[in-house]
Every structure is written in C-alpha cells, then in structure tokens.
Amino acid sequence: MTNGIRRSKLHRGAGNRIVALIAFLTVAALHGAIAQSPQTISKKKFQFPNQIPAPANNPVTPARVELGKMLFFDPRLSGSNWISCATCHNPAMGWSDGLPTAIGNGMTTLKRATPTIVNTVFNELQMWDGRFHSLEEQAVGPMQAPGEMNSTMDDILSKLKSMPGYVEGFDRAYPGEGITKDTVAKAVASFERTIISQGAPFDAWVHGKNRAISPSAQRGFDLFTGKANCVACHSGPNFTDEGFHNIGLGGDDPGRFAKLPIKISKGAFKTPTLRDVALTAPYMHNGAYRTLEEVIDHYDRGGDDRSNLDPSIHPLGLSVLEKKDLLQFLTTLSGKQVAISLPRLPQ
Amino acid sequence: MTNGIRRSKLHRGAGNRIVALIAFLTVAALHGAIAQSPQTISKKKFQFPNQIPAPANNPVTPARVELGKMLFFDPRLSGSNWISCATCHNPAMGWSDGLPTAIGNGMTTLKRATPTIVNTVFNELQMWDGRFHSLEEQAVGPMQAPGEMNSTMDDILSKLKSMPGYVEGFDRAYPGEGITKDTVAKAVASFERTIISQGAPFDAWVHGKNRAISPSAQRGFDLFTGKANCVACHSGPNFTDEGFHNIGLGGDDPGRFAKLPIKISKGAFKTPTLRDVALTAPYMHNGAYRTLEEVIDHYDRGGDDRSNLDPSIHPLGLSVLEKKDLLQFLTTLSGKQVAISLPRLPQ
C-alpha cells in the first residue's frame, strides 16, 4: 500500500493537483481503515468530487462539447476517411472496441488494448504508459499515428476548413481562434470530459441506499478493500491510484519503462479505472483475459511472470464464493446507460 | 418518360404492390401534368403513404427494432469484430460513408458506393443492381460477403447465442423462433424500416406551407418536374421509379446486366432516392461526383458515355441560375435530424 503511494507519486505527471490530493487522502484513509470496518468507514472515500476538472484555458462549454462530439464521430479525421475516434472508442461497447488489442489503419492488429475513455477526465496521465499529460495532448495523438488513424494535422485542418459546418462550429466554440491543432484538441477533449460513468448501483449504495447492491456485492466490497486489497491500486472514486504497476502479465512490452526508464516501470502499466469495468471486456493492457473471472483468478494466483512484479501482488487464497462476491461487486460499478445520440456531420 | 415506366416494370421484383401502384400512378399523373402547371398539380403526388410497408411474416414491433438496432451497431457481426453495418451505413453521414466507393474488410476499396439506407423500406429491390428482393434478404448479405464484413452465418449465430443479452433480445422480438439466420435478417430489416427521412422542408411545402422552401427551390421544383424532367426516373414521394437506368457514366461495371442480362440493363443502376440527397455525397454508383453541382452538370450535358445511354438522357441546356435553382430544390429534401442514440451492446 505505501509502495503504491510512493510509486504513484514517482510516476505522476503535472495533472490536476486536487484530484491527486483526493486520491492520496483516499488511499491513506483506506490504509488506516481496512483493519477495522472497511465497508462503513471507507464508503465515503468513493464519492466523486462535484467539479469536473478542466484546464484553465479550456473550460467545458456546450458549444465545445457539441463540436468535440462531431469531431469524435467523424471518420474524415483519419487518412482513410473511414476510421473515427468512435470506431475504437465505441460508445456501444463501453467506449472501447471489445477486442483483445486494438485494430488500426489497414486493419492491422496493434499491441495494446483500446482503453475505454470513460472517466478519462479524471486521469492525470493518459494512455497505458502515461505518455500524454492531458486529454488535449492525447486527443490528437491517434489521429496522426500511422498505425491508428494515419492522418496528418495539415490534412485534418484543411478538410475541416473546407466544411462550412465546421467553420461555424469552431467559431461558436472558440471565437476568433480558428481551426487549429490546438482548437481541434481542445474540442475533442471537451467532449471526452463529458463521458463519465454515473448512476452506478455502487454510487447509490455509497450514498446510503443500503439495498442498492446485493449482499454478495457488499461482501465483495469488503474483500476489495480488505482481504484482496484491490484498493492498493484501484483506489478512490475512480478506482485508480493514477500509478503504474507490473502485475505479472509477462510479455515483452516495456510499458511505462519506455517513458520513465527506471526498474520499477518495467512492464508496468497504468492502473485503469474500474468504472464500467463489466462493460469493457476483454481486460488488461494486452487483452489477455476475456472475462472478469479470469482477471480475479490472475490476482488470486498472484500473477504469472514474477520478474519485476509489484510487491503488492501475491497469492490471495480466495474461495470460490469470495471470487463470486468480488465479481458481483465489480458489476455494481456499471453506470447508467447515457443516451449518446449521433451528430449529423457537416458535408 | 413512357420509356421510364416500361423499364421500371421490366426490372421490377416481387416487392410491395401498393407502393408500385403509387409510383406508377405518380409517374403517370406527372406525365400528363408537366405541360400545364407542375408545381400545383403534382405536389400531392410527392406525399408518402401513411403505412410503412413490411412483409406479413415480419411486422415491425418495438422489440424487433430495438434488437435490430443492436445488431446494426454491433461490430461482432463481422469476421474481424471491427466492422458493423453502421461503419459504412453511418447515421452521422446520412447513413452512408461519405466515400466515393465503399471500404470493406482489410480496408480494401470496393467497386461501388455505399448506398444510404434512408428510405430503403420503400425500395422494391435492394442494392445498386437490385439483386436482393427484400430488406431481409439484403440484411445478411454484407455480413457474409468476404470483401465486406467477412463473417459466416455460423460464426455470427454462435457469437450471438453466447451472449445472454442477445438471447433475451431475440426471445422478446421473436418468441420461440430462436437465433437463426432468419431472425437475424428480420430484426435488422425491422430496424432499417424505421430509417425514414421525415420532416423535410419539401414535405411542409407539399402539405401547403408555401414559404417552407425558397422561391429559388420552388423554381427548382418546376425545373425538376418540367424542363429538366428529372421525374422521368426520380418520381413519386421517394423520388425513384424503382427502375434501372444507364445514365452515361461509363466504366466497365455491368450493373443490372449481371442480374438481368438484357441489353437495356447494361451499365444500368437502380435509381436512388433523392431523400436526404444533400447529406449523402459523393454521388452515383461509382462515387464519380463529389457535389450535387457536378451531378447537375452531368445531366445538363446529357451524360458522357453514350454507348447504352437511357433514351431519356439528353443535353438540357440549363442556365447557371436554373442549375442553382435545381440545387436549391434538392437541398429541401433533407429530413430533420433524427436522434439515433447508440445501444449498449451485450457482453
């Protein structure tokens, strides 16, 4: 646990300090609470802040969200004019693609799984290896990656400028700023800031509705915060410490090490949110597991490859019933379905 | 004009007789009306029937539409698990893909343009060459085409049967019928039957709101039904005679001839609806034209390749203003944006 905190500080970027503080306090508070009565003491620590974080130079406005949504769903932002952000971050599939690892331009299979964009607004660093420091920085990455959307910013900007619908949209969202890499990034990021998992049964329970989740799920929460100690990394309202951990999956992907070449980063990947986790199979950065049952089994046996294993990972000795309870708990993190209605894109 | 009618009978399948009758009467009525006062006499002929056609063994129900929508948006109906019906028939792009010709499995470019599925419920024959006789028959075509979604019905059915969400969905929509090729086809077709362009300014005008379309668009309608005689083929409320015509685009695609090997079919393609036409660029079966202006120019010069040209195609001698009026008229055929909210797909 203390390890987890130290590590998350080491790996942390220059993101929102308030969220960092909340995450820190949550983990610290949980640490003290676990031995006593986890389910009553720690429930409050899983409540989201009321404020959605956004950078000072890009506050969220309806015009920005609307424009960002258009861009997000527009396949013309790719070199082929066929792949949009939503192709892989598919709202119908938990804002991911349901694949073990992503498919990119030319339908080649990529090395890592598409992460959901649910709750990425709360992330301090983006991507499995944390290489982007903000949603703005991330948003224009895949568009220009040859293996993903395979476009260039020049091409994207000239396409957008040729469409009156977009010229008007940018003018409404960013008056006087024009259509630039910066405003494209800001608009997409603004839309992404609205993709938040809300209204999960777990949240109702946290807010005092004692029957909002089943007794089995409640036992699962006790295990999650106690015996199984999942909160060592999956902490706070977004169920992530914002850190990077090697959880013993093996393989030759350096993960965080490529960005931060210290031993602890080797094969370490960002702790993903567990919000909507039941909607985003398969699991892990490499899509190794098809089901949450397989994920729980992985942690129960303490991982597989021990070469640079995070010290918090060790065999858990969970019973069949305990595994079932943990699973039940995880399914309570699925938010209500939000109606995403598709935009009509400019011609 | 009489040519158009004769041909549409020759090429017609066993579709809905009532729609056929309406289309026939419309064309016939227009034929007589053009010389006199087209805009007052023929407006009524462009009103849709109140009833949405559906086969007796597959009436549209909410459960069927909901299930069909899930299937329509589910990329797991493709061999790659990455391409859904909606990838090419993208609601954000006028239910098409905005490409000159379609992109299929492996991101290879296909020979023909993706037709919109707007108002396909009114078609008697589906596809550019009319090779499918119903939406049910069409729906399962692309899924199994190696160049398109590249799946097999066995694979699709076993995937669907493995997901409890789909098992329930089929049970609600087709109680006792199970998950079969037939019910998959029927469900997708039921969803497609709801994709109808409605509330266009033109419709308001047809129903008596005289200012619903501009004076320029009204002049365009006069040209459409008069001097330019577009209604020779684009007739009736859905702006198609359900026939097949060689309009002089050239190229080596046999079109309807592959299905009906008579001379008149050579290089002939199905008359597409003009509903939502301003939303479905580029145009023609081969995506030859990027804009409606280019399409109007094509007809104005009487086509290019005259080898098997439809006799109704000839130079029109339109002025610049007349072309602009025609264009204005065509834009009045865009229906109101219908909110298509994405389903949450079963795991």
PDB file of N, CA and C in Angstrom, chain A residues 1-57:
ATOM      1  N   MET A   1       0.825  -1.217   0.000  1.00  0.00           N
ATOM      2  CA  MET A   1       0.000   0.000   0.000  1.00  0.00           C
ATOM      3  C   MET A   1       0.855   1.261   0.000  1.00  0.00           C
ATOM      4  N   THR A   2       1.760   1.387   0.977  1.00  0.00           N
ATOM      5  CA  THR A   2       2.655   2.547   0.987  1.00  0.00           C
ATOM      6  C   THR A   2       3.475   2.563  -0.292  1.00  0.00           C
ATOM      7  N   ASN A   3       3.851   1.363  -0.714  1.00  0.00           N
ATOM      8  CA  ASN A   3       4.501   1.203  -2.007  1.00  0.00           C
ATOM      9  C   ASN A   3       3.697   1.856  -3.126  1.00  0.00           C
ATOM     10  N   GLY A   4       2.407   1.549  -3.116  1.00  0.00           N
ATOM     11  CA  GLY A   4       1.508   2.079  -4.141  1.00  0.00           C
ATOM     12  C   GLY A   4       1.527   3.595  -4.145  1.00  0.00           C
ATOM     13  N   ILE A   5       1.526   4.194  -2.988  1.00  0.00           N
ATOM     14  CA  ILE A   5       1.508   5.650  -2.904  1.00  0.00           C
ATOM     15  C   ILE A   5       2.814   6.237  -3.428  1.00  0.00           C
ATOM     16  N   ARG A   6       3.916   5.641  -2.955  1.00  0.00           N
ATOM     17  CA  ARG A   6       5.212   6.127  -3.391  1.00  0.00           C
ATOM     18  C   ARG A   6       5.293   6.065  -4.921  1.00  0.00           C
ATOM     19  N   ARG A   7       4.908   4.937  -5.448  1.00  0.00           N
ATOM     20  CA  ARG A   7       5.024   4.734  -6.878  1.00  0.00           C
ATOM     21  C   ARG A   7       4.150   5.734  -7.648  1.00  0.00           C
ATOM     22  N   SER A   8       2.939   5.922  -7.170  1.00  0.00           N
ATOM     23  CA  SER A   8       2.052   6.804  -7.937  1.00  0.00           C
ATOM     24  C   SER A   8       2.603   8.228  -7.940  1.00  0.00           C
ATOM     25  N   LYS A   9       3.310   8.602  -6.882  1.00  0.00           N
ATOM     26  CA  LYS A   9       3.939   9.935  -6.878  1.00  0.00           C
ATOM     27  C   LYS A   9       5.060  10.002  -7.899  1.00  0.00           C
ATOM     28  N   LEU A  10       5.881   8.954  -7.879  1.00  0.00           N
ATOM     29  CA  LEU A  10       7.004   8.885  -8.808  1.00  0.00           C
ATOM     30  C   LEU A  10       6.544   9.038 -10.261  1.00  0.00           C
ATOM     31  N   HIS A  11       5.467   8.347 -10.559  1.00  0.00           N
ATOM     32  CA  HIS A  11       5.034   8.268 -11.951  1.00  0.00           C
ATOM     33  C   HIS A  11       4.090   9.394 -12.337  1.00  0.00           C
ATOM     34  N   ARG A  12       3.760  10.209 -11.386  1.00  0.00           N
ATOM     35  CA  ARG A  12       2.692  11.159 -11.629  1.00  0.00           C
ATOM     36  C   ARG A  12       3.129  12.316 -12.515  1.00  0.00           C
ATOM     37  N   GLY A  13       2.263  12.781 -13.350  1.00  0.00           N
ATOM     38  CA  GLY A  13       2.550  13.922 -14.218  1.00  0.00           C
ATOM     39  C   GLY A  13       2.103  15.219 -13.569  1.00  0.00           C
ATOM     40  N   ALA A  14       1.882  16.229 -14.403  1.00  0.00           N
ATOM     41  CA  ALA A  14       1.541  17.538 -13.855  1.00  0.00           C
ATOM     42  C   ALA A  14       0.035  17.787 -13.882  1.00  0.00           C
ATOM     43  N   GLY A  15      -0.742  16.729 -13.688  1.00  0.00           N
ATOM     44  CA  GLY A  15      -2.204  16.829 -13.794  1.00  0.00           C
ATOM     45  C   GLY A  15      -2.830  17.625 -12.664  1.00  0.00           C
ATOM     46  N   ASN A  16      -4.122  17.439 -12.552  1.00  0.00           N
ATOM     47  CA  ASN A  16      -4.894  18.196 -11.577  1.00  0.00           C
ATOM     48  C   ASN A  16      -4.501  17.849 -10.141  1.00  0.00           C
ATOM     49  N   ARG A  17      -4.027  18.854  -9.419  1.00  0.00           N
ATOM     50  CA  ARG A  17      -3.498  18.625  -8.066  1.00  0.00           C
ATOM     51  C   ARG A  17      -4.588  18.234  -7.076  1.00  0.00           C
ATOM     52  N   ILE A  18      -5.774  18.769  -7.324  1.00  0.00           N
ATOM     53  CA  ILE A  18      -6.857  18.483  -6.373  1.00  0.00           C
ATOM     54  C   ILE A  18      -7.237  17.012  -6.423  1.00  0.00           C
ATOM     55  N   VAL A  19      -7.382  16.490  -7.635  1.00  0.00           N
ATOM     56  CA  VAL A  19      -7.711  15.071  -7.760  1.00  0.00           C
ATOM     57  C   VAL A  19      -6.603  14.234  -7.136  1.00  0.00           C
ATOM     58  N   ALA A  20      -5.348  14.650  -7.348  1.00  0.00           N
ATOM     59  CA  ALA A  20      -4.209  13.930  -6.789  1.00  0.00           C
ATOM     60  C   ALA A  20      -4.317  13.895  -5.267  1.00  0.00           C
ATOM     61  N   LEU A  21      -4.673  15.020  -4.722  1.00  0.00           N
ATOM     62  CA  LEU A  21      -4.786  15.128  -3.273  1.00  0.00           C
ATOM     63  C   LEU A  21      -5.892  14.210  -2.756  1.00  0.00           C
ATOM     64  N   ILE A  22      -7.027  14.248  -3.460  1.00  0.00           N
ATOM     65  CA  ILE A  22      -8.147  13.390  -3.066  1.00  0.00           C
ATOM     66  C   ILE A  22      -7.733  11.919  -3.123  1.00  0.00           C
ATOM     67  N   ALA A  23      -7.069  11.551  -4.217  1.00  0.00           N
ATOM     68  CA  ALA A  23      -6.637  10.165  -4.380  1.00  0.00           C
ATOM     69  C   ALA A  23      -5.690   9.786  -3.252  1.00  0.00           C
ATOM     70  N   PHE A  24      -4.784  10.681  -2.951  1.00  0.00           N
ATOM     71  CA  PHE A  24      -3.801  10.428  -1.905  1.00  0.00           C
ATOM     72  C   PHE A  24      -4.497  10.235  -0.554  1.00  0.00           C
ATOM     73  N   LEU A  25      -5.382  11.166  -0.251  1.00  0.00           N
ATOM     74  CA  LEU A  25      -6.091  11.101   1.028  1.00  0.00           C
ATOM     75  C   LEU A  25      -6.927   9.829   1.128  1.00  0.00           C
ATOM     76  N   THR A  26      -7.537   9.462  -0.020  1.00  0.00           N
ATOM     77  CA  THR A  26      -8.379   8.277  -0.045  1.00  0.00           C
ATOM     78  C   THR A  26      -7.562   7.040   0.288  1.00  0.00           C
ATOM     79  N   VAL A  27      -6.448   6.905  -0.422  1.00  0.00           N
ATOM     80  CA  VAL A  27      -5.597   5.739  -0.203  1.00  0.00           C
ATOM     81  C   VAL A  27      -5.107   5.734   1.238  1.00  0.00           C
ATOM     82  N   ALA A  28      -4.674   6.893   1.708  1.00  0.00           N
ATOM     83  CA  ALA A  28      -4.152   6.991   3.061  1.00  0.00           C
ATOM     84  C   ALA A  28      -5.240   6.639   4.078  1.00  0.00           C
ATOM     85  N   ALA A  29      -6.424   7.165   3.850  1.00  0.00           N
ATOM     86  CA  ALA A  29      -7.525   6.914   4.769  1.00  0.00           C
ATOM     87  C   ALA A  29      -7.888   5.435   4.781  1.00  0.00           C
ATOM     88  N   LEU A  30      -7.970   4.852   3.585  1.00  0.00           N
ATOM     89  CA  LEU A  30      -8.300   3.435   3.477  1.00  0.00           C
ATOM     90  C   LEU A  30      -7.279   2.594   4.208  1.00  0.00           C
ATOM     91  N   HIS A  31      -6.029   2.987   4.080  1.00  0.00           N
ATOM     92  CA  HIS A  31      -4.940   2.238   4.684  1.00  0.00           C
ATOM     93  C   HIS A  31      -5.193   2.065   6.184  1.00  0.00           C
ATOM     94  N   GLY A  32      -5.575   3.144   6.808  1.00  0.00           N
ATOM     95  CA  GLY A  32      -5.835   3.056   8.236  1.00  0.00           C
ATOM     96  C   GLY A  32      -7.128   2.329   8.565  1.00  0.00           C
ATOM     97  N   ALA A  33      -8.052   2.366   7.638  1.00  0.00           N
ATOM     98  CA  ALA A  33      -9.403   1.896   7.944  1.00  0.00           C
ATOM     99  C   ALA A  33      -9.590   0.403   7.764  1.00  0.00           C
ATOM    100  N   ILE A  34      -8.792  -0.173   6.896  1.00  0.00           N
ATOM    101  CA  ILE A  34      -9.064  -1.550   6.478  1.00  0.00           C
ATOM    102  C   ILE A  34      -9.166  -2.524   7.659  1.00  0.00           C
ATOM    103  N   ALA A  35      -8.265  -2.396   8.603  1.00  0.00           N
ATOM    104  CA  ALA A  35      -8.227  -3.350   9.707  1.00  0.00           C
ATOM    105  C   ALA A  35      -9.511  -3.305  10.534  1.00  0.00           C
ATOM    106  N   GLN A  36     -10.198  -2.153  10.510  1.00  0.00           N
ATOM    107  CA  GLN A  36     -11.383  -2.023  11.357  1.00  0.00           C
ATOM    108  C   GLN A  36     -12.675  -2.407  10.620  1.00  0.00           C
ATOM    109  N   SER A  37     -13.333  -1.454  10.015  1.00  0.00           N
ATOM    110  CA  SER A  37     -14.651  -1.726   9.449  1.00  0.00           C
ATOM    111  C   SER A  37     -14.731  -1.101   8.064  1.00  0.00           C
ATOM    112  N   PRO A  38     -14.111  -1.735   7.087  1.00  0.00           N
ATOM    113  CA  PRO A  38     -13.916  -1.095   5.789  1.00  0.00           C
ATOM    114  C   PRO A  38     -15.198  -0.583   5.148  1.00  0.00           C
ATOM    115  N   GLN A  39     -16.275  -1.383   5.228  1.00  0.00           N
ATOM    116  CA  GLN A  39     -17.439  -1.008   4.456  1.00  0.00           C
ATOM    117  C   GLN A  39     -18.131   0.254   4.968  1.00  0.00           C
ATOM    118  N   THR A  40     -18.064   0.529   6.252  1.00  0.00           N
ATOM    119  CA  THR A  40     -18.703   1.744   6.747  1.00  0.00           C
ATOM    120  C   THR A  40     -17.772   2.946   6.679  1.00  0.00           C
ATOM    121  N   ILE A  41     -16.519   2.757   7.008  1.00  0.00           N
ATOM    122  CA  ILE A  41     -15.592   3.884   7.065  1.00  0.00           C
ATOM    123  C   ILE A  41     -15.202   4.384   5.677  1.00  0.00           C
ATOM    124  N   SER A  42     -14.958   3.465   4.760  1.00  0.00           N
ATOM    125  CA  SER A  42     -14.340   3.895   3.505  1.00  0.00           C
ATOM    126  C   SER A  42     -15.338   4.239   2.405  1.00  0.00           C
ATOM    127  N   LYS A  43     -16.599   3.924   2.589  1.00  0.00           N
ATOM    128  CA  LYS A  43     -17.570   4.178   1.520  1.00  0.00           C
ATOM    129  C   LYS A  43     -17.532   5.623   1.036  1.00  0.00           C
ATOM    130  N   LYS A  44     -17.411   6.558   1.993  1.00  0.00           N
ATOM    131  CA  LYS A  44     -17.417   7.975   1.620  1.00  0.00           C
ATOM    132  C   LYS A  44     -16.247   8.354   0.719  1.00  0.00           C
ATOM    133  N   LYS A  45     -15.188   7.589   0.839  1.00  0.00           N
ATOM    134  CA  LYS A  45     -13.991   7.907   0.057  1.00  0.00           C
ATOM    135  C   LYS A  45     -14.177   7.598  -1.423  1.00  0.00           C
ATOM    136  N   PHE A  46     -15.279   6.965  -1.758  1.00  0.00           N
ATOM    137  CA  PHE A  46     -15.505   6.601  -3.154  1.00  0.00           C
ATOM    138  C   PHE A  46     -16.493   7.536  -3.848  1.00  0.00           C
ATOM    139  N   GLN A  47     -16.772   8.654  -3.195  1.00  0.00           N
ATOM    140  CA  GLN A  47     -17.669   9.631  -3.823  1.00  0.00           C
ATOM    141  C   GLN A  47     -16.864  10.590  -4.692  1.00  0.00           C
ATOM    142  N   PHE A  48     -17.370  10.835  -5.875  1.00  0.00           N
ATOM    143  CA  PHE A  48     -16.688  11.739  -6.807  1.00  0.00           C
ATOM    144  C   PHE A  48     -16.746  13.188  -6.319  1.00  0.00           C
ATOM    145  N   PRO A  49     -15.734  13.992  -6.683  1.00  0.00           N
ATOM    146  CA  PRO A  49     -15.848  15.427  -6.425  1.00  0.00           C
ATOM    147  C   PRO A  49     -16.977  16.000  -7.284  1.00  0.00           C
ATOM    148  N   ASN A  50     -17.549  17.111  -6.869  1.00  0.00           N
ATOM    149  CA  ASN A  50     -18.653  17.701  -7.629  1.00  0.00           C
ATOM    150  C   ASN A  50     -18.190  18.386  -8.907  1.00  0.00           C
ATOM    151  N   GLN A  51     -16.940  18.773  -8.924  1.00  0.00           N
ATOM    152  CA  GLN A  51     -16.412  19.551 -10.043  1.00  0.00           C
ATOM    153  C   GLN A  51     -15.721  18.639 -11.055  1.00  0.00           C
ATOM    154  N   ILE A  52     -16.034  18.809 -12.328  1.00  0.00           N
ATOM    155  CA  ILE A  52     -15.311  18.100 -13.379  1.00  0.00           C
ATOM    156  C   ILE A  52     -14.043  18.894 -13.678  1.00  0.00           C
ATOM    157  N   PRO A  53     -12.893  18.285 -13.575  1.00  0.00           N
ATOM    158  CA  PRO A  53     -11.677  19.060 -13.835  1.00  0.00           C
ATOM    159  C   PRO A  53     -11.526  19.425 -15.316  1.00  0.00           C
ATOM    160  N   ALA A  54     -11.052  20.629 -15.556  1.00  0.00           N
ATOM    161  CA  ALA A  54     -10.731  21.075 -16.919  1.00  0.00           C
ATOM    162  C   ALA A  54      -9.633  22.128 -16.795  1.00  0.00           C
ATOM    163  N   PRO A  55      -8.751  22.210 -17.788  1.00  0.00           N
ATOM    164  CA  PRO A  55      -7.686  23.211 -17.698  1.00  0.00           C
ATOM    165  C   PRO A  55      -8.251  24.627 -17.792  1.00  0.00           C
ATOM    166  N   ALA A  56      -7.529  25.573 -17.191  1.00  0.00           N
ATOM    167  CA  ALA A  56      -7.997  26.961 -17.144  1.00  0.00           C
ATOM    168  C   ALA A  56      -8.218  27.536 -18.544  1.00  0.00           C
ATOM    169  N   ASN A  57      -7.442  27.089 -19.525  1.00  0.00           N
ATOM    170  CA  ASN A  57      -7.581  27.655 -20.872  1.00  0.00           C
ATOM    171  C   ASN A  57      -8.594  26.908 -21.743  1.00  0.00           C
TER     172      ASN A  57
END
